Coordinates of N, CA and C in Angstrom, one line a residue:
M1039 N -49.5 159.7 59.1 CA -48.7 159.8 60.3 C -47.5 160.7 60.0
S1040 N -47.3 161.5 61.0 CA -46.2 162.5 60.8 C -44.9 161.8 61.2
S1041 N -43.9 162.1 60.4 CA -42.5 161.5 60.7 C -41.8 162.3 61.7
S1042 N -41.0 161.7 62.5 CA -40.2 162.4 63.6 C -38.8 162.1 63.4
T1043 N -38.0 163.1 63.6 CA -36.5 162.9 63.5 C -35.8 162.8 64.8
R1044 N -35.1 161.8 65.0 CA -34.4 161.6 66.3 C -33.0 162.3 66.3
V1045 N -32.8 163.0 67.3 CA -31.6 163.7 67.5 C -30.7 162.9 68.4
P1046 N -29.5 162.6 68.0 CA -28.7 161.8 68.9 C -28.4 162.5 70.2
A1047 N -28.4 161.8 71.2 CA -28.2 162.4 72.5 C -26.7 162.8 72.6
A1048 N -26.5 163.8 73.5 CA -25.2 164.3 73.6 C -24.2 163.2 74.1
G1049 N -23.1 163.1 73.4 CA -22.1 162.1 73.8 C -22.3 160.8 73.1
S1050 N -23.4 160.6 72.4 CA -23.6 159.3 71.7 C -23.0 159.4 70.3
A1051 N -22.8 158.3 69.7 CA -22.1 158.2 68.4 C -23.2 158.6 67.4
A1052 N -22.7 159.2 66.3 CA -23.6 159.5 65.2 C -24.0 158.2 64.5
P1053 N -25.2 158.2 63.9 CA -25.6 157.0 63.1 C -24.6 156.6 62.1
G1054 N -24.4 155.4 62.0 CA -23.5 154.8 61.0 C -22.0 154.8 61.5
S1055 N -21.8 155.4 62.7 CA -20.4 155.3 63.2 C -20.3 154.3 64.3
W1056 N -19.1 153.8 64.6 CA -18.9 152.9 65.7 C -17.5 153.1 66.4
T1057 N -17.5 152.7 67.6 CA -16.3 152.9 68.4 C -15.8 151.6 68.8
P1058 N -14.6 151.2 68.6 CA -14.0 149.9 69.0 C -14.0 149.8 70.5
V1059 N -14.3 148.7 71.0 CA -14.4 148.4 72.4 C -13.4 147.3 72.8
G1060 N -12.7 147.5 73.9 CA -11.7 146.5 74.3 C -12.4 145.4 75.1
K1061 N -11.6 144.5 75.7 CA -12.2 143.4 76.4 C -12.9 143.8 77.6
N1062 N -12.4 144.8 78.3 CA -13.0 145.3 79.5 C -14.1 146.3 79.3
G1063 N -14.5 146.5 78.1 CA -15.6 147.4 77.8 C -15.1 148.8 77.5
A1064 N -13.9 149.2 77.8 CA -13.4 150.5 77.6 C -13.0 150.7 76.2
P1065 N -13.1 151.9 75.7 CA -12.7 152.2 74.2 C -11.3 151.8 74.0
A1066 N -11.1 151.0 72.9 CA -9.7 150.6 72.6 C -9.0 151.7 71.9
R1067 N -7.6 151.8 72.1 CA -6.7 152.8 71.4 C -6.5 152.4 70.0
L1068 N -6.7 153.3 69.1 CA -6.4 153.0 67.7 C -5.0 152.8 67.4
A1069 N -4.6 151.9 66.5 CA -3.2 151.6 66.2 C -2.5 152.8 65.7
G1070 N -3.1 153.7 65.0 CA -2.4 154.8 64.4 C -2.3 156.0 65.4
A1071 N -2.8 155.9 66.6 CA -2.8 157.1 67.5 C -1.4 157.3 68.0
P1072 N -0.8 158.5 67.9 CA 0.6 158.8 68.3 C 0.7 158.7 69.8
R1073 N 1.8 158.2 70.3 CA 2.1 158.1 71.8 C 2.8 159.4 72.2
Q1074 N 2.5 159.8 73.4 CA 3.0 161.1 74.0 C 4.2 160.8 74.8
R1075 N 5.2 160.0 74.3 CA 6.4 159.7 75.1 C 7.7 160.2 74.4
R1076 N 7.6 160.9 73.4 CA 8.8 161.3 72.6 C 9.5 162.5 73.3
V1077 N 8.8 163.4 73.9 CA 9.4 164.6 74.5 C 10.4 164.2 75.6
P1078 N 10.2 163.3 76.6 CA 11.2 162.9 77.5 C 12.5 162.4 76.9
Y1079 N 12.3 161.5 75.9 CA 13.5 161.0 75.2 C 14.3 162.1 74.5
L1080 N 13.6 163.1 74.0 CA 14.3 164.2 73.3 C 15.1 165.0 74.3
L1081 N 14.5 165.2 75.5 CA 15.2 166.0 76.6 C 16.5 165.2 77.0
V1082 N 16.4 163.9 77.2 CA 17.5 163.1 77.6 C 18.6 163.2 76.5
G1083 N 18.3 163.2 75.3 CA 19.3 163.3 74.2 C 20.0 164.6 74.3
I1084 N 19.2 165.7 74.5 CA 19.8 167.0 74.6 C 20.8 167.1 75.7
L1085 N 20.4 166.5 76.9 CA 21.3 166.6 78.1 C 22.6 165.8 77.8
L1086 N 22.5 164.7 77.1 CA 23.7 163.9 76.8 C 24.6 164.7 75.9
V1087 N 24.1 165.3 74.9 CA 24.9 166.1 74.0 C 25.6 167.2 74.8
L1088 N 24.9 167.9 75.6 CA 25.5 169.0 76.4 C 26.6 168.5 77.3
G1089 N 26.3 167.3 77.9 CA 27.3 166.7 78.8 C 28.6 166.4 78.1
C1090 N 28.5 165.8 76.9 CA 29.7 165.4 76.2 C 30.5 166.7 75.7
A1091 N 29.7 167.7 75.4 CA 30.4 168.9 75.0 C 31.2 169.5 76.2
A1092 N 30.5 169.5 77.3 CA 31.2 170.1 78.5 C 32.5 169.3 78.9
A1093 N 32.4 167.9 78.8 CA 33.5 167.1 79.0 C 34.7 167.4 78.1
G1094 N 34.3 167.6 76.8 CA 35.3 167.9 75.8 C 36.0 169.2 76.1
V1095 N 35.3 170.2 76.6 CA 35.9 171.5 76.9 C 36.9 171.3 78.1
V1096 N 36.5 170.5 79.1 CA 37.4 170.3 80.3 C 38.7 169.6 79.8
V1097 N 38.6 168.6 79.0 CA 39.8 167.9 78.5 C 40.7 168.8 77.7
A1098 N 40.1 169.6 76.9 CA 40.9 170.5 76.1 C 41.6 171.5 77.0
L1099 N 40.9 172.0 78.0 CA 41.6 173.0 78.9 C 42.7 172.3 79.6
R1100 N 42.6 171.1 80.1 CA 43.6 170.4 80.8 C 44.8 170.1 79.9
L1101 N 44.6 169.7 78.7 CA 45.7 169.4 77.7 C 46.4 170.7 77.4
G1102 N 45.7 171.8 77.3 CA 46.4 173.1 77.0 C 46.9 173.8 78.1
H1103 N 46.8 173.3 79.4 CA 47.2 174.0 80.6 C 48.7 173.9 80.6
R1104 N 49.4 175.1 80.8 CA 50.8 175.2 80.9 C 51.2 175.9 82.1
V1105 N 52.4 175.5 82.7 CA 52.8 176.1 83.9 C 54.3 176.6 83.8
P1106 N 54.6 177.7 84.4 CA 56.0 178.3 84.4 C 57.0 177.5 85.2
V1107 N 58.1 177.0 84.7 CA 59.1 176.3 85.4 C 60.5 176.9 85.1
L1108 N 61.5 176.3 85.7 CA 62.9 176.8 85.5 C 63.7 175.9 84.6
E1109 N 64.5 176.5 83.7 CA 65.5 175.7 82.9 C 66.8 176.5 82.9
L1110 N 67.8 175.8 82.5 CA 69.1 176.4 82.4 C 69.2 177.3 81.2
A1111 N 69.6 178.5 81.4 CA 69.8 179.5 80.3 C 71.1 179.3 79.6
R1112 N 72.1 178.7 80.2 CA 73.4 178.4 79.6 C 74.0 177.2 80.3
P1113 N 75.0 176.6 79.7 CA 75.6 175.4 80.2 C 76.3 175.6 81.6
V1114 N 76.3 174.6 82.4 CA 76.9 174.7 83.7 C 77.8 173.5 83.9
S1115 N 78.8 173.6 84.8 CA 79.7 172.5 85.1 C 79.3 171.9 86.4
V1116 N 79.7 170.7 86.6 CA 79.4 170.0 87.9 C 80.0 170.8 89.1
G1117 N 79.2 170.9 90.1 CA 79.6 171.7 91.3 C 79.5 173.2 91.2
Q1118 N 79.1 173.7 90.1 CA 78.9 175.1 89.9 C 77.7 175.6 90.6
A1119 N 77.8 176.7 91.4 CA 76.6 177.3 92.1 C 75.8 178.1 91.1
L1120 N 74.5 177.9 91.1 CA 73.7 178.6 90.1 C 73.5 180.1 90.5
T1121 N 73.5 181.0 89.5 CA 73.2 182.4 89.7 C 71.9 182.7 88.9
G1122 N 71.4 183.9 89.1 CA 70.2 184.4 88.3 C 70.4 184.3 86.8
R1123 N 71.6 184.5 86.4 CA 71.9 184.5 84.9 C 71.9 183.0 84.3
D1124 N 72.0 182.0 85.2 CA 72.1 180.7 84.8 C 70.8 180.0 84.5
V1125 N 69.7 180.6 85.0 CA 68.4 180.0 84.9 C 67.4 181.0 84.2
R1126 N 66.3 180.5 83.7 CA 65.3 181.3 83.1 C 64.0 180.6 83.2
E1127 N 62.9 181.4 83.0 CA 61.5 180.8 83.1 C 61.0 180.4 81.8
V1128 N 60.4 179.2 81.7 CA 59.8 178.8 80.5 C 58.4 178.1 80.9
D1129 N 57.5 178.0 79.9 CA 56.2 177.4 80.1 C 56.2 176.0 79.5
V1130 N 55.8 175.0 80.3 CA 55.7 173.6 79.8 C 54.3 173.1 80.1
S1131 N 54.0 172.0 79.4 CA 52.7 171.4 79.7 C 52.6 170.8 81.1
A1132 N 51.5 170.9 81.7 CA 51.3 170.5 83.1 C 51.4 169.0 83.2
G1133 N 51.2 168.3 82.1 CA 51.2 166.8 82.1 C 52.5 166.2 81.6
T1134 N 53.7 166.8 81.8 CA 54.9 166.3 81.3 C 55.4 165.1 82.1
G1135 N 54.9 165.0 83.4 CA 55.3 163.9 84.2 C 56.7 164.1 84.9
L1136 N 57.4 165.2 84.6 CA 58.7 165.5 85.2 C 58.5 166.3 86.5
A1137 N 59.4 166.0 87.5 CA 59.3 166.7 88.8 C 60.1 168.0 88.6
V1138 N 59.7 168.9 87.7 CA 60.4 170.1 87.4 C 60.1 171.1 88.6
I1139 N 61.1 172.1 88.7 CA 61.0 173.1 89.7 C 60.2 174.3 89.2
P1140 N 59.1 174.7 89.9 CA 58.3 175.8 89.4 C 59.0 177.1 89.5
A1141 N 58.6 178.0 88.6 CA 59.3 179.3 88.6 C 59.3 180.1 89.9
R1142 N 58.2 179.9 90.6 CA 58.0 180.6 91.9 C 59.1 180.2 92.9
S1143 N 59.8 179.1 92.7 CA 60.8 178.6 93.6 C 62.2 179.0 93.3
L1144 N 62.3 180.1 92.5 CA 63.6 180.6 92.0 C 64.6 180.8 93.2
V1145 N 64.1 181.5 94.2 CA 64.9 181.8 95.4 C 65.6 180.6 96.0
T1146 N 64.9 179.5 95.9 CA 65.5 178.2 96.6 C 66.5 177.6 95.7
V1147 N 66.6 178.0 94.4 CA 67.6 177.4 93.5 C 68.9 178.2 93.4
I1148 N 68.8 179.6 93.5 CA 70.0 180.4 93.4 C 71.0 180.1 94.6
G1149 N 72.2 179.8 94.2 CA 73.3 179.5 95.1 C 73.5 178.0 95.3
R1150 N 72.5 177.2 94.8 CA 72.7 175.7 94.9 C 73.6 175.2 93.9
P1151 N 74.5 174.2 94.2 CA 75.4 173.6 93.2 C 74.7 172.6 92.4
V1152 N 75.1 172.4 91.1 CA 74.5 171.4 90.3 C 75.4 170.1 90.4
A1153 N 74.7 169.0 90.4 CA 75.3 167.7 90.6 C 75.9 167.1 89.4
Y1154 N 75.6 167.7 88.2 CA 76.1 167.2 87.0 C 76.5 168.4 86.1
S1155 N 77.3 168.1 85.1 CA 77.5 169.1 84.0 C 76.4 169.0 83.0
L1156 N 75.7 170.1 82.8 CA 74.4 170.1 82.0 C 74.5 171.2 80.9
P1157 N 73.9 170.9 79.8 CA 73.8 171.9 78.7 C 72.6 172.9 78.9
A1158 N 72.7 174.0 78.2 CA 71.6 174.9 78.2 C 70.3 174.3 77.7
G1159 N 69.2 174.7 78.3 CA 67.9 174.1 78.0 C 67.4 173.0 78.8
T1160 N 68.3 172.5 79.8 CA 67.9 171.4 80.7 C 66.9 171.9 81.7
L1161 N 65.7 171.2 81.8 CA 64.7 171.6 82.8 C 65.3 171.2 84.2
L1162 N 65.2 172.1 85.1 CA 65.7 171.9 86.5 C 64.8 171.0 87.3
T1163 N 65.3 170.0 87.9 CA 64.6 169.2 88.9 C 65.5 169.1 90.2
R1164 N 64.9 168.7 91.3 CA 65.7 168.6 92.5 C 66.8 167.6 92.4
Q1165 N 66.7 166.6 91.5 CA 67.7 165.6 91.3 C 69.0 166.1 90.7
V1166 N 68.9 167.2 90.0 CA 70.2 167.7 89.4 C 70.9 168.7 90.3
L1167 N 70.3 169.0 91.4 CA 70.9 169.9 92.4 C 71.6 169.2 93.5
G1168 N 72.6 169.7 94.1 CA 73.2 169.1 95.2 C 74.7 168.8 95.0
A1169 N 75.2 167.9 95.9 CA 76.6 167.5 95.8 C 76.9 166.8 94.4
A1170 N 78.2 166.9 94.0 CA 78.6 166.4 92.7 C 78.3 164.9 92.7
Q1171 N 77.8 164.4 91.6 CA 77.4 163.0 91.4 C 78.3 162.4 90.3
V1172 N 79.4 163.0 89.9 CA 80.3 162.4 88.9 C 81.7 162.3 89.5
P1173 N 82.4 161.3 89.1 CA 81.9 160.2 88.3 C 81.2 159.1 89.1
P1174 N 80.1 158.5 88.5 CA 79.4 157.4 89.2 C 80.3 156.2 89.1
A1175 N 79.8 155.1 89.8 CA 80.6 153.8 89.8 C 80.8 153.3 88.4
G1176 N 82.1 152.9 88.1 CA 82.5 152.4 86.8 C 82.9 153.5 85.8
Q1177 N 82.8 154.7 86.2 CA 83.2 155.8 85.4 C 84.3 156.6 86.0
A1178 N 85.0 157.4 85.1 CA 86.2 158.2 85.6 C 86.2 159.5 84.7
V1179 N 86.8 160.5 85.2 CA 87.0 161.7 84.5 C 88.4 161.9 84.1
A1180 N 88.6 162.1 82.8 CA 90.0 162.3 82.3 C 90.0 163.7 81.6
A1181 N 91.2 164.4 81.7 CA 91.3 165.7 81.1 C 92.4 165.7 80.1
V1182 N 92.2 166.3 78.9 CA 93.3 166.4 77.9 C 93.4 167.9 77.4
G1183 N 94.6 168.3 77.1 CA 94.9 169.6 76.6 C 94.9 169.6 75.1
L1184 N 94.1 170.3 74.4 CA 93.9 170.3 73.0 C 94.2 171.6 72.3
K1185 N 94.7 171.5 71.1 CA 95.0 172.7 70.3 C 93.9 173.0 69.4
A1186 N 93.9 174.2 68.8 CA 92.9 174.5 67.8 C 92.9 173.5 66.7
G1187 N 91.7 173.0 66.3 CA 91.6 172.0 65.3 C 91.4 170.6 65.9
Q1188 N 91.7 170.4 67.2 CA 91.5 169.2 67.8 C 90.2 169.1 68.6
V1189 N 89.6 170.2 68.8 CA 88.4 170.3 69.6 C 87.3 171.0 68.8
P1190 N 86.1 170.5 68.8 CA 85.1 171.2 68.0 C 84.8 172.6 68.6
S1191 N 84.5 173.6 67.7 CA 84.1 174.9 68.2 C 82.8 174.9 68.9
G1192 N 82.8 175.6 70.0 CA 81.5 175.7 70.8 C 81.2 174.5 71.7
L1193 N 82.2 173.7 71.9 CA 82.0 172.5 72.8 C 81.6 173.0 74.2
Q1194 N 80.6 172.3 74.8 CA 80.1 172.7 76.0 C 79.9 171.4 76.9
P1195 N 79.9 171.7 78.3 CA 79.6 170.5 79.2 C 78.3 169.9 78.9
G1196 N 78.3 168.6 78.9 CA 77.0 167.9 78.6 C 77.1 167.3 77.2
N1197 N 77.9 167.9 76.3 CA 78.0 167.3 74.9 C 78.6 165.9 74.9
H1198 N 78.2 165.1 74.0 CA 78.7 163.8 73.8 C 79.8 163.9 72.7
V1199 N 80.9 163.2 72.9 CA 82.1 163.2 72.0 C 82.6 161.8 71.8
T1200 N 83.4 161.6 70.7 CA 84.2 160.5 70.5 C 85.6 160.9 70.6
V1201 N 86.4 160.3 71.4 CA 87.9 160.6 71.6 C 88.6 159.7 70.6
V1202 N 89.3 160.3 69.7 CA 90.1 159.6 68.6 C 91.6 159.8 68.8
V1203 N 92.4 158.8 68.8 CA 93.8 158.9 68.9 C 94.4 158.9 67.6
E1204 N 95.2 159.9 67.2 CA 95.9 160.0 65.9 C 97.0 159.0 65.9
P1205 N 97.3 158.5 64.7 CA 98.5 157.6 64.5 C 99.8 158.3 64.9
D1206 N 100.7 157.5 65.4 CA 102.0 158.0 65.8 C 102.7 158.5 64.6
G1207 N 103.4 159.7 64.7 CA 104.1 160.2 63.6 C 105.2 159.3 63.0
N1208 N 105.8 158.5 63.9 CA 106.9 157.5 63.5 C 106.3 156.4 62.7
A1209 N 105.0 156.1 63.0 CA 104.4 155.0 62.3 C 104.1 155.5 60.8
V1210 N 103.7 156.8 60.7 CA 103.4 157.3 59.4 C 104.7 157.3 58.5
S1211 N 105.9 157.6 59.1 CA 107.1 157.6 58.3 C 107.7 156.2 58.1
G1212 N 107.0 155.2 58.6 CA 107.5 153.8 58.3 C 108.5 153.3 59.3
K1213 N 108.8 154.0 60.4 CA 109.8 153.6 61.3 C 109.3 152.5 62.3
S1214 N 108.0 152.4 62.4 CA 107.4 151.4 63.2 C 106.0 151.0 62.7
S1215 N 105.6 149.8 63.1 CA 104.3 149.3 62.6 C 103.2 150.2 63.2
S1216 N 102.1 150.4 62.3 CA 101.0 151.3 62.8 C 100.1 150.6 63.7
P1217 N 99.9 151.1 64.9 CA 99.0 150.5 65.9 C 97.6 150.7 65.4
P1218 N 96.7 149.9 65.9 CA 95.3 150.0 65.6 C 94.7 151.4 66.1
L1219 N 93.8 152.0 65.4 CA 93.2 153.3 65.8 C 92.4 153.1 67.0
L1220 N 92.6 153.9 68.0 CA 91.8 153.9 69.3 C 90.8 155.0 69.3
S1221 N 89.6 154.7 69.9 CA 88.6 155.7 70.1 C 87.7 155.2 71.2
W1222 N 87.2 156.3 71.9 CA 86.3 156.0 73.1 C 85.2 157.0 73.1
D1223 N 84.0 156.6 73.6 CA 82.9 157.6 73.8 C 83.0 158.2 75.1
A1224 N 82.6 159.5 75.2 CA 82.7 160.2 76.5 C 81.7 161.3 76.5
V1225 N 81.5 161.9 77.7 CA 80.6 163.1 77.9 C 81.4 164.2 78.5
V1226 N 81.4 165.3 77.9 CA 82.2 166.5 78.4 C 81.6 167.0 79.7
T1227 N 82.5 167.1 80.7 CA 82.1 167.7 82.0 C 82.6 169.1 82.2
D1228 N 83.6 169.5 81.5 CA 84.1 170.9 81.7 C 85.0 171.3 80.5
V1229 N 85.0 172.5 80.2 CA 85.8 173.1 79.0 C 86.4 174.4 79.5
K1230 N 87.7 174.5 79.5 CA 88.4 175.7 79.9 C 89.6 176.0 79.0
A1231 N 89.6 177.2 78.6 CA 90.7 177.7 77.7 C 91.8 178.4 78.6
D1232 N 93.0 178.3 78.2 CA 94.1 178.9 79.0 C 94.1 180.4 78.7
A1233 N 94.9 181.1 79.4 CA 94.9 182.6 79.2 C 95.3 183.1 77.8
T1234 N 96.1 182.3 77.1 CA 96.5 182.7 75.8 C 95.6 182.1 74.7
D1235 N 94.6 181.3 75.1 CA 93.7 180.7 74.1 C 94.4 179.7 73.2
Q1236 N 95.6 179.3 73.5 CA 96.3 178.4 72.7 C 95.9 176.9 73.0
T1237 N 95.5 176.7 74.2 CA 95.2 175.3 74.6 C 93.8 175.3 75.3
T1238 N 93.0 174.3 75.0 CA 91.7 174.1 75.6 C 91.8 172.8 76.4
V1239 N 91.6 172.9 77.7 CA 91.5 171.7 78.5 C 90.1 171.2 78.6
V1240 N 89.9 170.0 78.2 CA 88.6 169.4 78.2 C 88.6 168.2 79.1
S1241 N 87.7 168.2 80.1 CA 87.5 167.1 81.0 C 86.3 166.3 80.5
M1242 N 86.5 165.0 80.5 CA 85.4 164.1 80.0 C 85.2 162.9 80.9
Q1243 N 83.9 162.5 81.0 CA 83.5 161.4 81.8 C 83.4 160.2 80.9
M1244 N 84.1 159.1 81.2 CA 84.1 157.9 80.4 C 84.4 156.7 81.2
A1245 N 84.3 155.5 80.6 CA 84.6 154.3 81.4 C 86.0 154.3 82.0
V1246 N 86.1 153.7 83.1 CA 87.4 153.7 83.9 C 88.5 153.2 83.0
E1247 N 88.4 152.1 82.3 CA 89.5 151.5 81.5 C 89.8 152.4 80.4
D1248 N 88.8 153.1 79.7 CA 89.0 154.0 78.6 C 89.8 155.2 79.1
A1249 N 89.5 155.7 80.3 CA 90.2 156.9 80.9 C 91.6 156.5 81.1
R1250 N 91.9 155.3 81.6 CA 93.3 154.9 81.8 C 94.1 154.9 80.5
Q1251 N 93.5 154.3 79.5 CA 94.2 154.3 78.2 C 94.4 155.7 77.6
L1252 N 93.4 156.6 77.8 CA 93.6 157.9 77.3 C 94.7 158.7 78.0
A1253 N 94.8 158.4 79.3 CA 95.9 159.1 80.1 C 97.3 158.7 79.6
A1254 N 97.4 157.5 79.0 CA 98.7 157.0 78.5 C 99.0 157.5 77.1
V1255 N 98.1 158.2 76.4 CA 98.3 158.7 75.1 C 99.2 159.9 75.1
P1256 N 100.2 160.0 74.3 CA 101.1 161.2 74.3 C 100.3 162.5 73.9
A1257 N 100.7 163.6 74.5 CA 100.0 164.9 74.2 C 100.1 165.2 72.7
G1258 N 99.0 165.7 72.2 CA 99.0 166.1 70.8 C 98.5 165.1 69.9
Q1259 N 98.1 163.9 70.4 CA 97.6 162.8 69.5 C 96.1 162.5 69.7
V1260 N 95.4 163.5 70.3 CA 94.0 163.2 70.6 C 93.2 164.3 69.9
D1261 N 92.1 163.8 69.2 CA 91.1 164.6 68.6 C 89.7 164.3 69.2
L1262 N 88.9 165.3 69.2 CA 87.5 165.1 69.7 C 86.5 165.3 68.5
V1263 N 85.6 164.4 68.5 CA 84.5 164.5 67.5 C 83.2 164.6 68.2
E1264 N 82.5 165.7 68.1 CA 81.2 165.8 68.7 C 80.1 164.9 68.1
T1265 N 79.4 164.2 68.9 CA 78.4 163.3 68.4 C 77.0 163.7 68.9
S1266 N 76.0 163.0 68.4 CA 74.6 163.3 68.9 C 74.4 162.8 70.3
G1267 N 73.5 163.4 71.0 CA 73.2 163.0 72.4 C 73.0 164.2 73.2
G1268 N 72.1 164.1 74.2 CA 71.9 165.2 75.1 C 72.8 165.1 76.3
G1269 N 72.5 166.0 77.3 CA 73.3 166.0 78.5 C 73.0 164.8 79.4
Q1270 N 73.7 164.7 80.5 CA 73.5 163.6 81.4 C 72.1 163.7 82.1

């Protein structure tokens, strides 16, 4: 008898091989077969990275954004009308939180009086312009005439000073008992030198009672000591 060789039908499994079958009769998925779901997750990750990078760029641009505003180029006295030489343009961070006057509003500032005596470098705001606001309640302005050596060089409105009363000359010679040393804190509001530059008249804002005591001190017994502190 001649032997015959069977050829497996198309689509049938080869002899000796088997295909796992699920409960419903369909071929079961092998445990080691890779799932085709990684590509969407990869795309989502890329989009998140790009979004974070864009947000970082926006924040950096905002933090670095600067705007031109106006500041005092030199000290001014209370009531003084501003001129073009009194102000200058500077760039500040947009997030300062101050109601500063933009540089484009320069024409609205020229000719306006300042409400306070202010040092150079003060950023201009609407609050510092207008009618004089000194002295406020509980404060007074006292003026003293000082010689060279009694007033610091370069003293300007807005500087903080300590007013010191020198001992009486009679007390030094022993003719009377030495009174306690008097001193008061004040803010300079105006500085003017006379025509001969021999005397400098300094106006200062200070507590009402301190101003009254200063007014009673004889001429020539007052010294000023400049202290730390900004303008008003």
